[in-house]
Each structure stands twice: as structure tokens, then as C-alpha cells.
Amino acid sequence: MKPARKTEAGHDVLTIYTFEQGSEDWYRVRMGIPTASMFGTVMRSGKGGGESKTRRTYMLQLAGEKLTDEPMQTYSNADMERGKEMEPELRSLYAFQRDCDLEQVGFIRRGLAGCSPDALRGKDGMVEIKSTLPHLLIDIHLRGEFPPEHKAQCQGNLWIAERAWIDIVIGYRKMPLYIQRIHRDERYIEGLAKAVDEFNAELAYVVQQMRKIG
């Protein structure tokens, strides 16, 4: 398992790994750290500002990875499997329409956090690909608005990878792609980075307490 390259990202070393997403190496390199696809959960709070149950569950899963040195079992459903199946097709269609070359990587790690981008584009850009059902894609096109449920992941990708912009690409076979470019939101990223730091501090405490019990 060899990283493609390392660069300095602030005080953290940014490491880009080239192995295939979903491989054993990919699961192992992301063990025990929050990743961009779950940043929305990391930032979540419960009712009345209390503790979020989904955030706590995610933290305990990562603690389990650290204590057992084994990747947690990942949940998958029909929508997620459809997304994996259609991603190469949507990526190729995007590259054709934008007449650009894309670089695929396995995982990008920055300190105690990471992301698995769907592609890097040039020196400043990246791509996040989502598939969705036809009626939902039609609604996205008609509204012409960035789906807010993807904000934490997209801004998290930009933060981790030190990139300036990300194209979110949403599609379904035989239908037109929805493509929207999102730039860095520094204020949002600052809050996100703080939330990730707090999450990691709590995670470290949970692991410490369990090791004392052991």
C-alpha cells in the first residue's frame, strides 16, 4: 500500500493514496478516522442541541475500529449499489461533456480525517458524482439548486484535498447530467474543521477509557 504523493496542507501532511476504492487497503487506511461522506453526521446535534444518536453511533464504530484494528462493516442499500454501478458511466459522460481529463485516486488523508473523491480535475478542481432516481433528478434540474444534503461532504472534500472548487455531478442513465460548480466556503470549512477536531477529541477519550477497562 503506497501513497501516490505527500504535500503539506497547513500543519497536516496531505497524503494521496492510489489504490482502488472499496479494496482492502482502502478500508484499512480510513479506519478510525472520520471521512467526508460522514461529515454531516459529525456536525449533527440532537434535539434541543443535545447529543445526536447517529453521531454517537458513528463515533463508537470508529472507536471499535481503533480497538480491534478491523474495519467496521459498512451498510449498503439498493440506492448505494446503483450509485457504484453507474459512477463510471457518469464520470465518463462528465469528462466527455467538459472535454477534460480526470484523475482517479483511492483516498486522501489530512491529519485525522480523509475523503474518497470520485475524481480530481487539474490542480484546483475535483468531482463528486451522485446517481439518483429519475423523478428526483428531474426535480433537481427544475429547481436548479445545489442539494443541501451534500454540502458537508463537498466542502469537506475541498478542505481535505486543499482544492478550490468541486463539480457535483448528478445523473441517471439516458438522462441529462446536472452539473454545478461549488467553490470553497471558508467560513463553513472553519466550522467543519472545528467540529471534526472536537469529534476526534471525544473519540480519543472513548478509546482511552476502553483501554483502561481492558
PDB file of N, CA and C in Angstrom, residues 16-120:
ATOM      1  N   ILE A  16      -2.073  11.343  -0.630  1.00  0.00           N
ATOM      2  CA  ILE A  16      -2.993  10.833  -1.635  1.00  0.00           C
ATOM      3  C   ILE A  16      -2.624   9.385  -1.946  1.00  0.00           C
ATOM      4  N   TYR A  17      -3.577   8.484  -1.730  1.00  0.00           N
ATOM      5  CA  TYR A  17      -3.370   7.063  -1.986  1.00  0.00           C
ATOM      6  C   TYR A  17      -4.018   6.687  -3.309  1.00  0.00           C
ATOM      7  N   THR A  18      -3.375   5.789  -4.041  1.00  0.00           N
ATOM      8  CA  THR A  18      -3.811   5.490  -5.402  1.00  0.00           C
ATOM      9  C   THR A  18      -4.568   4.179  -5.543  1.00  0.00           C
ATOM     10  N   PHE A  19      -4.701   3.416  -4.467  1.00  0.00           N
ATOM     11  CA  PHE A  19      -5.362   2.114  -4.621  1.00  0.00           C
ATOM     12  C   PHE A  19      -6.860   2.280  -4.859  1.00  0.00           C
ATOM     13  N   GLU A  20      -7.482   1.201  -5.284  1.00  0.00           N
ATOM     14  CA  GLU A  20      -8.888   1.233  -5.686  1.00  0.00           C
ATOM     15  C   GLU A  20      -9.816   1.411  -4.490  1.00  0.00           C
ATOM     16  N   GLN A  21     -10.814   2.259  -4.658  1.00  0.00           N
ATOM     17  CA  GLN A  21     -11.816   2.433  -3.608  1.00  0.00           C
ATOM     18  C   GLN A  21     -12.600   1.132  -3.432  1.00  0.00           C
ATOM     19  N   GLY A  22     -12.828   0.767  -2.182  1.00  0.00           N
ATOM     20  CA  GLY A  22     -13.518  -0.475  -1.889  1.00  0.00           C
ATOM     21  C   GLY A  22     -12.589  -1.651  -1.705  1.00  0.00           C
ATOM     22  N   SER A  23     -11.286  -1.450  -1.933  1.00  0.00           N
ATOM     23  CA  SER A  23     -10.320  -2.527  -1.755  1.00  0.00           C
ATOM     24  C   SER A  23      -9.981  -2.681  -0.272  1.00  0.00           C
ATOM     25  N   GLU A  24      -9.287  -3.754   0.067  1.00  0.00           N
ATOM     26  CA  GLU A  24      -8.887  -3.978   1.455  1.00  0.00           C
ATOM     27  C   GLU A  24      -8.001  -2.847   1.957  1.00  0.00           C
ATOM     28  N   ASP A  25      -7.051  -2.398   1.119  1.00  0.00           N
ATOM     29  CA  ASP A  25      -6.181  -1.287   1.507  1.00  0.00           C
ATOM     30  C   ASP A  25      -6.979  -0.022   1.768  1.00  0.00           C
ATOM     31  N   TRP A  26      -7.991   0.225   0.952  1.00  0.00           N
ATOM     32  CA  TRP A  26      -8.825   1.418   1.112  1.00  0.00           C
ATOM     33  C   TRP A  26      -9.555   1.380   2.451  1.00  0.00           C
ATOM     34  N   TYR A  27     -10.121   0.233   2.804  1.00  0.00           N
ATOM     35  CA  TYR A  27     -10.809   0.112   4.085  1.00  0.00           C
ATOM     36  C   TYR A  27      -9.846   0.327   5.251  1.00  0.00           C
ATOM     37  N   ARG A  28      -8.634  -0.166   5.115  1.00  0.00           N
ATOM     38  CA  ARG A  28      -7.700  -0.088   6.243  1.00  0.00           C
ATOM     39  C   ARG A  28      -7.152   1.327   6.446  1.00  0.00           C
ATOM     40  N   VAL A  29      -6.902   2.059   5.373  1.00  0.00           N
ATOM     41  CA  VAL A  29      -6.302   3.379   5.529  1.00  0.00           C
ATOM     42  C   VAL A  29      -7.278   4.393   6.118  1.00  0.00           C
ATOM     43  N   ARG A  30      -8.585   4.098   6.007  1.00  0.00           N
ATOM     44  CA  ARG A  30      -9.588   5.026   6.539  1.00  0.00           C
ATOM     45  C   ARG A  30     -10.137   4.582   7.898  1.00  0.00           C
ATOM     46  N   MET A  31      -9.574   3.513   8.447  1.00  0.00           N
ATOM     47  CA  MET A  31     -10.046   3.024   9.733  1.00  0.00           C
ATOM     48  C   MET A  31      -9.819   4.052  10.838  1.00  0.00           C
ATOM     49  N   GLY A  32     -10.818   4.224  11.674  1.00  0.00           N
ATOM     50  CA  GLY A  32     -10.649   5.008  12.885  1.00  0.00           C
ATOM     51  C   GLY A  32     -10.630   6.510  12.723  1.00  0.00           C
ATOM     52  N   ILE A  33     -10.911   7.023  11.526  1.00  0.00           N
ATOM     53  CA  ILE A  33     -10.935   8.473  11.316  1.00  0.00           C
ATOM     54  C   ILE A  33     -12.230   8.859  10.607  1.00  0.00           C
ATOM     55  N   PRO A  34     -12.780  10.032  10.910  1.00  0.00           N
ATOM     56  CA  PRO A  34     -13.984  10.490  10.200  1.00  0.00           C
ATOM     57  C   PRO A  34     -13.656  10.829   8.748  1.00  0.00           C
ATOM     58  N   THR A  35     -14.580  10.498   7.856  1.00  0.00           N
ATOM     59  CA  THR A  35     -14.381  10.763   6.434  1.00  0.00           C
ATOM     60  C   THR A  35     -15.484  11.681   5.917  1.00  0.00           C
ATOM     61  N   ALA A  36     -15.214  12.318   4.783  1.00  0.00           N
ATOM     62  CA  ALA A  36     -16.082  13.395   4.296  1.00  0.00           C
ATOM     63  C   ALA A  36     -17.525  12.964   4.085  1.00  0.00           C
ATOM     64  N   SER A  37     -17.734  11.723   3.675  1.00  0.00           N
ATOM     65  CA  SER A  37     -19.106  11.270   3.444  1.00  0.00           C
ATOM     66  C   SER A  37     -19.929  11.255   4.728  1.00  0.00           C
ATOM     67  N   MET A  38     -19.241  11.313   5.883  1.00  0.00           N
ATOM     68  CA  MET A  38     -19.916  11.292   7.178  1.00  0.00           C
ATOM     69  C   MET A  38     -19.774  12.617   7.934  1.00  0.00           C
ATOM     70  N   PHE A  39     -19.250  13.641   7.276  1.00  0.00           N
ATOM     71  CA  PHE A  39     -19.066  14.929   7.963  1.00  0.00           C
ATOM     72  C   PHE A  39     -20.400  15.543   8.378  1.00  0.00           C
ATOM     73  N   GLY A  40     -21.443  15.283   7.612  1.00  0.00           N
ATOM     74  CA  GLY A  40     -22.763  15.771   8.016  1.00  0.00           C
ATOM     75  C   GLY A  40     -23.173  15.180   9.350  1.00  0.00           C
ATOM     76  N   THR A  41     -22.861  13.920   9.560  1.00  0.00           N
ATOM     77  CA  THR A  41     -23.140  13.261  10.835  1.00  0.00           C
ATOM     78  C   THR A  41     -22.272  13.820  11.946  1.00  0.00           C
ATOM     79  N   VAL A  42     -21.009  14.063  11.646  1.00  0.00           N
ATOM     80  CA  VAL A  42     -20.082  14.628  12.636  1.00  0.00           C
ATOM     81  C   VAL A  42     -20.579  15.984  13.133  1.00  0.00           C
ATOM     82  N   MET A  43     -21.166  16.778  12.251  1.00  0.00           N
ATOM     83  CA  MET A  43     -21.617  18.122  12.607  1.00  0.00           C
ATOM     84  C   MET A  43     -23.015  18.136  13.224  1.00  0.00           C
ATOM     85  N   ARG A  44     -23.664  17.001  13.255  1.00  0.00           N
ATOM     86  CA  ARG A  44     -25.065  16.943  13.672  1.00  0.00           C
ATOM     87  C   ARG A  44     -25.206  17.048  15.191  1.00  0.00           C
ATOM     88  N   SER A  45     -26.277  17.690  15.615  1.00  0.00           N
ATOM     89  CA  SER A  45     -26.634  17.742  17.029  1.00  0.00           C
ATOM     90  C   SER A  45     -28.046  17.198  17.183  1.00  0.00           C
ATOM     91  N   GLY A  46     -28.375  16.759  18.392  1.00  0.00           N
ATOM     92  CA  GLY A  46     -29.687  16.196  18.644  1.00  0.00           C
ATOM     93  C   GLY A  46     -30.722  17.271  18.907  1.00  0.00           C
ATOM     94  N   LYS A  47     -31.896  16.847  19.302  1.00  0.00           N
ATOM     95  CA  LYS A  47     -32.972  17.784  19.606  1.00  0.00           C
ATOM     96  C   LYS A  47     -32.575  18.704  20.755  1.00  0.00           C
ATOM     97  N   GLY A  48     -32.875  19.986  20.570  1.00  0.00           N
ATOM     98  CA  GLY A  48     -32.549  20.962  21.603  1.00  0.00           C
ATOM     99  C   GLY A  48     -31.068  21.163  21.808  1.00  0.00           C
ATOM    100  N   GLY A  49     -30.258  20.788  20.783  1.00  0.00           N
ATOM    101  CA  GLY A  49     -28.818  20.966  20.897  1.00  0.00           C
ATOM    102  C   GLY A  49     -28.123  19.852  21.659  1.00  0.00           C
ATOM    103  N   GLY A  50     -28.855  18.797  21.988  1.00  0.00           N
ATOM    104  CA  GLY A  50     -28.269  17.681  22.711  1.00  0.00           C
ATOM    105  C   GLY A  50     -27.456  16.776  21.806  1.00  0.00           C
ATOM    106  N   GLU A  51     -27.080  15.633  22.345  1.00  0.00           N
ATOM    107  CA  GLU A  51     -26.242  14.701  21.609  1.00  0.00           C
ATOM    108  C   GLU A  51     -27.040  13.995  20.515  1.00  0.00           C
ATOM    109  N   SER A  52     -26.442  13.890  19.340  1.00  0.00           N
ATOM    110  CA  SER A  52     -27.055  13.179  18.230  1.00  0.00           C
ATOM    111  C   SER A  52     -26.757  11.684  18.359  1.00  0.00           C
ATOM    112  N   LYS A  53     -27.797  10.862  18.240  1.00  0.00           N
ATOM    113  CA  LYS A  53     -27.615   9.417  18.343  1.00  0.00           C
ATOM    114  C   LYS A  53     -26.799   8.876  17.171  1.00  0.00           C
ATOM    115  N   THR A  54     -27.032   9.420  15.971  1.00  0.00           N
ATOM    116  CA  THR A  54     -26.278   8.935  14.818  1.00  0.00           C
ATOM    117  C   THR A  54     -24.807   9.328  14.919  1.00  0.00           C
ATOM    118  N   ARG A  55     -24.534  10.524  15.451  1.00  0.00           N
ATOM    119  CA  ARG A  55     -23.148  10.946  15.655  1.00  0.00           C
ATOM    120  C   ARG A  55     -22.458  10.040  16.666  1.00  0.00           C
ATOM    121  N   ARG A  56     -23.141   9.724  17.761  1.00  0.00           N
ATOM    122  CA  ARG A  56     -22.566   8.854  18.785  1.00  0.00           C
ATOM    123  C   ARG A  56     -22.302   7.447  18.226  1.00  0.00           C
ATOM    124  N   THR A  57     -23.249   6.938  17.445  1.00  0.00           N
ATOM    125  CA  THR A  57     -23.069   5.610  16.858  1.00  0.00           C
ATOM    126  C   THR A  57     -21.855   5.575  15.946  1.00  0.00           C
ATOM    127  N   TYR A  58     -21.701   6.605  15.122  1.00  0.00           N
ATOM    128  CA  TYR A  58     -20.547   6.676  14.224  1.00  0.00           C
ATOM    129  C   TYR A  58     -19.250   6.734  15.022  1.00  0.00           C
ATOM    130  N   MET A  59     -19.228   7.504  16.086  1.00  0.00           N
ATOM    131  CA  MET A  59     -18.033   7.601  16.926  1.00  0.00           C
ATOM    132  C   MET A  59     -17.681   6.248  17.538  1.00  0.00           C
ATOM    133  N   LEU A  60     -18.679   5.536  18.029  1.00  0.00           N
ATOM    134  CA  LEU A  60     -18.433   4.233  18.649  1.00  0.00           C
ATOM    135  C   LEU A  60     -17.961   3.218  17.605  1.00  0.00           C
ATOM    136  N   GLN A  61     -18.454   3.322  16.384  1.00  0.00           N
ATOM    137  CA  GLN A  61     -17.977   2.441  15.321  1.00  0.00           C
ATOM    138  C   GLN A  61     -16.492   2.682  15.042  1.00  0.00           C
ATOM    139  N   LEU A  62     -16.099   3.951  14.975  1.00  0.00           N
ATOM    140  CA  LEU A  62     -14.682   4.267  14.746  1.00  0.00           C
ATOM    141  C   LEU A  62     -13.828   3.834  15.929  1.00  0.00           C
ATOM    142  N   ALA A  63     -14.357   3.986  17.135  1.00  0.00           N
ATOM    143  CA  ALA A  63     -13.633   3.512  18.314  1.00  0.00           C
ATOM    144  C   ALA A  63     -13.421   2.008  18.231  1.00  0.00           C
ATOM    145  N   GLY A  64     -14.431   1.282  17.771  1.00  0.00           N
ATOM    146  CA  GLY A  64     -14.307  -0.154  17.600  1.00  0.00           C
ATOM    147  C   GLY A  64     -13.218  -0.515  16.604  1.00  0.00           C
ATOM    148  N   GLU A  65     -13.102   0.276  15.548  1.00  0.00           N
ATOM    149  CA  GLU A  65     -12.039   0.033  14.566  1.00  0.00           C
ATOM    150  C   GLU A  65     -10.665   0.210  15.194  1.00  0.00           C
ATOM    151  N   LYS A  66     -10.518   1.262  15.987  1.00  0.00           N
ATOM    152  CA  LYS A  66      -9.229   1.521  16.623  1.00  0.00           C
ATOM    153  C   LYS A  66      -8.861   0.413  17.615  1.00  0.00           C
ATOM    154  N   LEU A  67      -9.840  -0.088  18.328  1.00  0.00           N
ATOM    155  CA  LEU A  67      -9.573  -1.074  19.373  1.00  0.00           C
ATOM    156  C   LEU A  67      -9.357  -2.477  18.809  1.00  0.00           C
ATOM    157  N   THR A  68     -10.009  -2.786  17.701  1.00  0.00           N
ATOM    158  CA  THR A  68      -9.902  -4.134  17.130  1.00  0.00           C
ATOM    159  C   THR A  68      -8.941  -4.209  15.949  1.00  0.00           C
ATOM    160  N   ASP A  69      -8.579  -3.041  15.410  1.00  0.00           N
ATOM    161  CA  ASP A  69      -7.763  -2.977  14.189  1.00  0.00           C
ATOM    162  C   ASP A  69      -8.449  -3.709  13.044  1.00  0.00           C
ATOM    163  N   GLU A  70      -9.772  -3.582  13.000  1.00  0.00           N
ATOM    164  CA  GLU A  70     -10.556  -4.193  11.937  1.00  0.00           C
ATOM    165  C   GLU A  70     -11.550  -3.167  11.395  1.00  0.00           C
ATOM    166  N   PRO A  71     -11.710  -3.088  10.071  1.00  0.00           N
ATOM    167  CA  PRO A  71     -12.697  -2.160   9.507  1.00  0.00           C
ATOM    168  C   PRO A  71     -14.105  -2.556   9.927  1.00  0.00           C
ATOM    169  N   MET A  72     -14.941  -1.549  10.205  1.00  0.00           N
ATOM    170  CA  MET A  72     -16.319  -1.833  10.563  1.00  0.00           C
ATOM    171  C   MET A  72     -17.073  -2.272   9.321  1.00  0.00           C
ATOM    172  N   GLN A  73     -18.112  -3.042   9.514  1.00  0.00           N
ATOM    173  CA  GLN A  73     -18.947  -3.429   8.392  1.00  0.00           C
ATOM    174  C   GLN A  73     -19.718  -2.206   7.909  1.00  0.00           C
ATOM    175  N   THR A  74     -19.726  -1.989   6.610  1.00  0.00           N
ATOM    176  CA  THR A  74     -20.397  -0.820   6.054  1.00  0.00           C
ATOM    177  C   THR A  74     -21.777  -1.190   5.548  1.00  0.00           C
ATOM    178  N   TYR A  75     -22.720  -0.321   5.824  1.00  0.00           N
ATOM    179  CA  TYR A  75     -24.108  -0.532   5.380  1.00  0.00           C
ATOM    180  C   TYR A  75     -24.239  -0.203   3.901  1.00  0.00           C
ATOM    181  N   SER A  76     -25.005  -0.982   3.193  1.00  0.00           N
ATOM    182  CA  SER A  76     -25.257  -0.722   1.786  1.00  0.00           C
ATOM    183  C   SER A  76     -26.718  -1.032   1.475  1.00  0.00           C
ATOM    184  N   ASN A  77     -27.301  -0.230   0.594  1.00  0.00           N
ATOM    185  CA  ASN A  77     -28.671  -0.499   0.157  1.00  0.00           C
ATOM    186  C   ASN A  77     -28.733  -0.423  -1.368  1.00  0.00           C
ATOM    187  N   ALA A  78     -29.918  -0.591  -1.913  1.00  0.00           N
ATOM    188  CA  ALA A  78     -30.068  -0.635  -3.372  1.00  0.00           C
ATOM    189  C   ALA A  78     -29.620   0.665  -4.027  1.00  0.00           C
ATOM    190  N   ASP A  79     -29.923   1.807  -3.388  1.00  0.00           N
ATOM    191  CA  ASP A  79     -29.524   3.093  -3.954  1.00  0.00           C
ATOM    192  C   ASP A  79     -28.001   3.219  -4.004  1.00  0.00           C
ATOM    193  N   MET A  80     -27.334   2.776  -2.952  1.00  0.00           N
ATOM    194  CA  MET A  80     -25.873   2.861  -2.902  1.00  0.00           C
ATOM    195  C   MET A  80     -25.233   1.930  -3.925  1.00  0.00           C
ATOM    196  N   GLU A  81     -25.790   0.745  -4.082  1.00  0.00           N
ATOM    197  CA  GLU A  81     -25.254  -0.194  -5.063  1.00  0.00           C
ATOM    198  C   GLU A  81     -25.463   0.343  -6.477  1.00  0.00           C
ATOM    199  N   ARG A  82     -26.610   0.993  -6.719  1.00  0.00           N
ATOM    200  CA  ARG A  82     -26.858   1.604  -8.021  1.00  0.00           C
ATOM    201  C   ARG A  82     -25.837   2.698  -8.296  1.00  0.00           C
ATOM    202  N   GLY A  83     -25.509   3.470  -7.251  1.00  0.00           N
ATOM    203  CA  GLY A  83     -24.532   4.531  -7.410  1.00  0.00           C
ATOM    204  C   GLY A  83     -23.162   3.997  -7.796  1.00  0.00           C
ATOM    205  N   LYS A  84     -22.741   2.910  -7.166  1.00  0.00           N
ATOM    206  CA  LYS A  84     -21.444   2.300  -7.503  1.00  0.00           C
ATOM    207  C   LYS A  84     -21.434   1.804  -8.946  1.00  0.00           C
ATOM    208  N   GLU A  85     -22.551   1.227  -9.346  1.00  0.00           N
ATOM    209  CA  GLU A  85     -22.643   0.667 -10.697  1.00  0.00           C
ATOM    210  C   GLU A  85     -22.610   1.758 -11.756  1.00  0.00           C
ATOM    211  N   MET A  86     -23.271   2.884 -11.497  1.00  0.00           N
ATOM    212  CA  MET A  86     -23.406   3.924 -12.505  1.00  0.00           C
ATOM    213  C   MET A  86     -22.282   4.949 -12.490  1.00  0.00           C
ATOM    214  N   GLU A  87     -21.487   4.975 -11.416  1.00  0.00           N
ATOM    215  CA  GLU A  87     -20.454   6.005 -11.283  1.00  0.00           C
ATOM    216  C   GLU A  87     -19.493   6.063 -12.471  1.00  0.00           C
ATOM    217  N   PRO A  88     -18.929   4.943 -12.950  1.00  0.00           N
ATOM    218  CA  PRO A  88     -18.009   5.033 -14.095  1.00  0.00           C
ATOM    219  C   PRO A  88     -18.660   5.638 -15.335  1.00  0.00           C
ATOM    220  N   GLU A  89     -19.912   5.275 -15.588  1.00  0.00           N
ATOM    221  CA  GLU A  89     -20.628   5.805 -16.745  1.00  0.00           C
ATOM    222  C   GLU A  89     -20.832   7.312 -16.615  1.00  0.00           C
ATOM    223  N   LEU A  90     -21.236   7.764 -15.436  1.00  0.00           N
ATOM    224  CA  LEU A  90     -21.471   9.194 -15.230  1.00  0.00           C
ATOM    225  C   LEU A  90     -20.163   9.970 -15.273  1.00  0.00           C
ATOM    226  N   ARG A  91     -19.083   9.388 -14.760  1.00  0.00           N
ATOM    227  CA  ARG A  91     -17.778  10.039 -14.802  1.00  0.00           C
ATOM    228  C   ARG A  91     -17.314  10.218 -16.241  1.00  0.00           C
ATOM    229  N   SER A  92     -17.463   9.175 -17.053  1.00  0.00           N
ATOM    230  CA  SER A  92     -17.050   9.263 -18.453  1.00  0.00           C
ATOM    231  C   SER A  92     -17.882  10.289 -19.212  1.00  0.00           C
ATOM    232  N   LEU A  93     -19.182  10.337 -18.941  1.00  0.00           N
ATOM    233  CA  LEU A  93     -20.053  11.293 -19.610  1.00  0.00           C
ATOM    234  C   LEU A  93     -19.678  12.721 -19.228  1.00  0.00           C
ATOM    235  N   TYR A  94     -19.389  12.943 -17.951  1.00  0.00           N
ATOM    236  CA  TYR A  94     -18.966  14.274 -17.495  1.00  0.00           C
ATOM    237  C   TYR A  94     -17.671  14.690 -18.199  1.00  0.00           C
ATOM    238  N   ALA A  95     -16.683  13.783 -18.233  1.00  0.00           N
ATOM    239  CA  ALA A  95     -15.393  14.093 -18.862  1.00  0.00           C
ATOM    240  C   ALA A  95     -15.573  14.415 -20.342  1.00  0.00           C
ATOM    241  N   PHE A  96     -16.490  13.696 -21.014  1.00  0.00           N
ATOM    242  CA  PHE A  96     -16.754  13.950 -22.427  1.00  0.00           C
ATOM    243  C   PHE A  96     -17.404  15.313 -22.620  1.00  0.00           C
ATOM    244  N   GLN A  97     -18.405  15.622 -21.806  1.00  0.00           N
ATOM    245  CA  GLN A  97     -19.120  16.889 -21.955  1.00  0.00           C
ATOM    246  C   GLN A  97     -18.238  18.087 -21.625  1.00  0.00           C
ATOM    247  N   ARG A  98     -17.354  17.923 -20.666  1.00  0.00           N
ATOM    248  CA  ARG A  98     -16.483  19.028 -20.256  1.00  0.00           C
ATOM    249  C   ARG A  98     -15.123  18.995 -20.951  1.00  0.00           C
ATOM    250  N   ASP A  99     -14.918  17.966 -21.789  1.00  0.00           N
ATOM    251  CA  ASP A  99     -13.684  17.813 -22.553  1.00  0.00           C
ATOM    252  C   ASP A  99     -12.464  17.966 -21.629  1.00  0.00           C
ATOM    253  N   CYS A 100     -12.407  17.122 -20.615  1.00  0.00           N
ATOM    254  CA  CYS A 100     -11.343  17.231 -19.629  1.00  0.00           C
ATOM    255  C   CYS A 100     -10.819  15.847 -19.248  1.00  0.00           C
ATOM    256  N   ASP A 101      -9.627  15.834 -18.690  1.00  0.00           N
ATOM    257  CA  ASP A 101      -9.035  14.617 -18.154  1.00  0.00           C
ATOM    258  C   ASP A 101      -9.266  14.579 -16.650  1.00  0.00           C
ATOM    259  N   LEU A 102      -9.595  13.418 -16.144  1.00  0.00           N
ATOM    260  CA  LEU A 102      -9.844  13.242 -14.723  1.00  0.00           C
ATOM    261  C   LEU A 102      -8.842  12.258 -14.129  1.00  0.00           C
ATOM    262  N   GLU A 103      -8.447  12.514 -12.907  1.00  0.00           N
ATOM    263  CA  GLU A 103      -7.544  11.613 -12.188  1.00  0.00           C
ATOM    264  C   GLU A 103      -8.326  10.909 -11.083  1.00  0.00           C
ATOM    265  N   GLN A 104      -8.314   9.597 -11.094  1.00  0.00           N
ATOM    266  CA  GLN A 104      -8.968   8.839 -10.039  1.00  0.00           C
ATOM    267  C   GLN A 104      -7.951   8.452  -8.973  1.00  0.00           C
ATOM    268  N   VAL A 105      -8.331   8.655  -7.725  1.00  0.00           N
ATOM    269  CA  VAL A 105      -7.486   8.289  -6.595  1.00  0.00           C
ATOM    270  C   VAL A 105      -8.322   7.468  -5.621  1.00  0.00           C
ATOM    271  N   GLY A 106      -7.636   6.802  -4.691  1.00  0.00           N
ATOM    272  CA  GLY A 106      -8.351   5.972  -3.734  1.00  0.00           C
ATOM    273  C   GLY A 106      -8.814   6.724  -2.511  1.00  0.00           C
ATOM    274  N   PHE A 107      -7.883   7.435  -1.880  1.00  0.00           N
ATOM    275  CA  PHE A 107      -8.209   8.091  -0.616  1.00  0.00           C
ATOM    276  C   PHE A 107      -7.233   9.230  -0.392  1.00  0.00           C
ATOM    277  N   ILE A 108      -7.734  10.322   0.185  1.00  0.00           N
ATOM    278  CA  ILE A 108      -6.886  11.454   0.555  1.00  0.00           C
ATOM    279  C   ILE A 108      -7.003  11.644   2.055  1.00  0.00           C
ATOM    280  N   ARG A 109      -5.869  11.623   2.735  1.00  0.00           N
ATOM    281  CA  ARG A 109      -5.863  11.766   4.187  1.00  0.00           C
ATOM    282  C   ARG A 109      -5.171  13.063   4.580  1.00  0.00           C
ATOM    283  N   ARG A 110      -5.801  13.766   5.495  1.00  0.00           N
ATOM    284  CA  ARG A 110      -5.237  15.010   6.029  1.00  0.00           C
ATOM    285  C   ARG A 110      -5.365  14.925   7.542  1.00  0.00           C
ATOM    286  N   GLY A 111      -4.254  14.669   8.231  1.00  0.00           N
ATOM    287  CA  GLY A 111      -4.305  14.520   9.687  1.00  0.00           C
ATOM    288  C   GLY A 111      -5.221  13.377  10.078  1.00  0.00           C
ATOM    289  N   LEU A 112      -6.191  13.662  10.952  1.00  0.00           N
ATOM    290  CA  LEU A 112      -7.119  12.650  11.435  1.00  0.00           C
ATOM    291  C   LEU A 112      -8.471  12.754  10.739  1.00  0.00           C
ATOM    292  N   ALA A 113      -8.437  12.938   9.427  1.00  0.00           N
ATOM    293  CA  ALA A 113      -9.658  12.983   8.622  1.00  0.00           C
ATOM    294  C   ALA A 113      -9.278  12.654   7.191  1.00  0.00           C
ATOM    295  N   GLY A 114     -10.281  12.304   6.370  1.00  0.00           N
ATOM    296  CA  GLY A 114      -9.967  11.952   4.989  1.00  0.00           C
ATOM    297  C   GLY A 114     -11.192  11.994   4.102  1.00  0.00           C
ATOM    298  N   CYS A 115     -10.967  11.760   2.807  1.00  0.00           N
ATOM    299  CA  CYS A 115     -12.065  11.727   1.846  1.00  0.00           C
ATOM    300  C   CYS A 115     -11.708  10.805   0.695  1.00  0.00           C
ATOM    301  N   SER A 116     -12.728  10.349  -0.001  1.00  0.00           N
ATOM    302  CA  SER A 116     -12.551   9.489  -1.176  1.00  0.00           C
ATOM    303  C   SER A 116     -13.213  10.172  -2.372  1.00  0.00           C
ATOM    304  N   PRO A 117     -12.539  11.121  -2.999  1.00  0.00           N
ATOM    305  CA  PRO A 117     -13.161  11.854  -4.106  1.00  0.00           C
ATOM    306  C   PRO A 117     -13.413  10.953  -5.296  1.00  0.00           C
ATOM    307  N   ASP A 118     -14.435  11.283  -6.067  1.00  0.00           N
ATOM    308  CA  ASP A 118     -14.741  10.498  -7.253  1.00  0.00           C
ATOM    309  C   ASP A 118     -13.779  10.802  -8.393  1.00  0.00           C
ATOM    310  N   ALA A 119     -13.157  11.995  -8.373  1.00  0.00           N
ATOM    311  CA  ALA A 119     -12.120  12.324  -9.340  1.00  0.00           C
ATOM    312  C   ALA A 119     -11.496  13.661  -8.963  1.00  0.00           C
ATOM    313  N   LEU A 120     -10.247  13.845  -9.369  1.00  0.00           N
ATOM    314  CA  LEU A 120      -9.580  15.131  -9.286  1.00  0.00           C
ATOM    315  C   LEU A 120      -9.486  15.692 -10.700  1.00  0.00           C
TER     316      LEU A 120
END
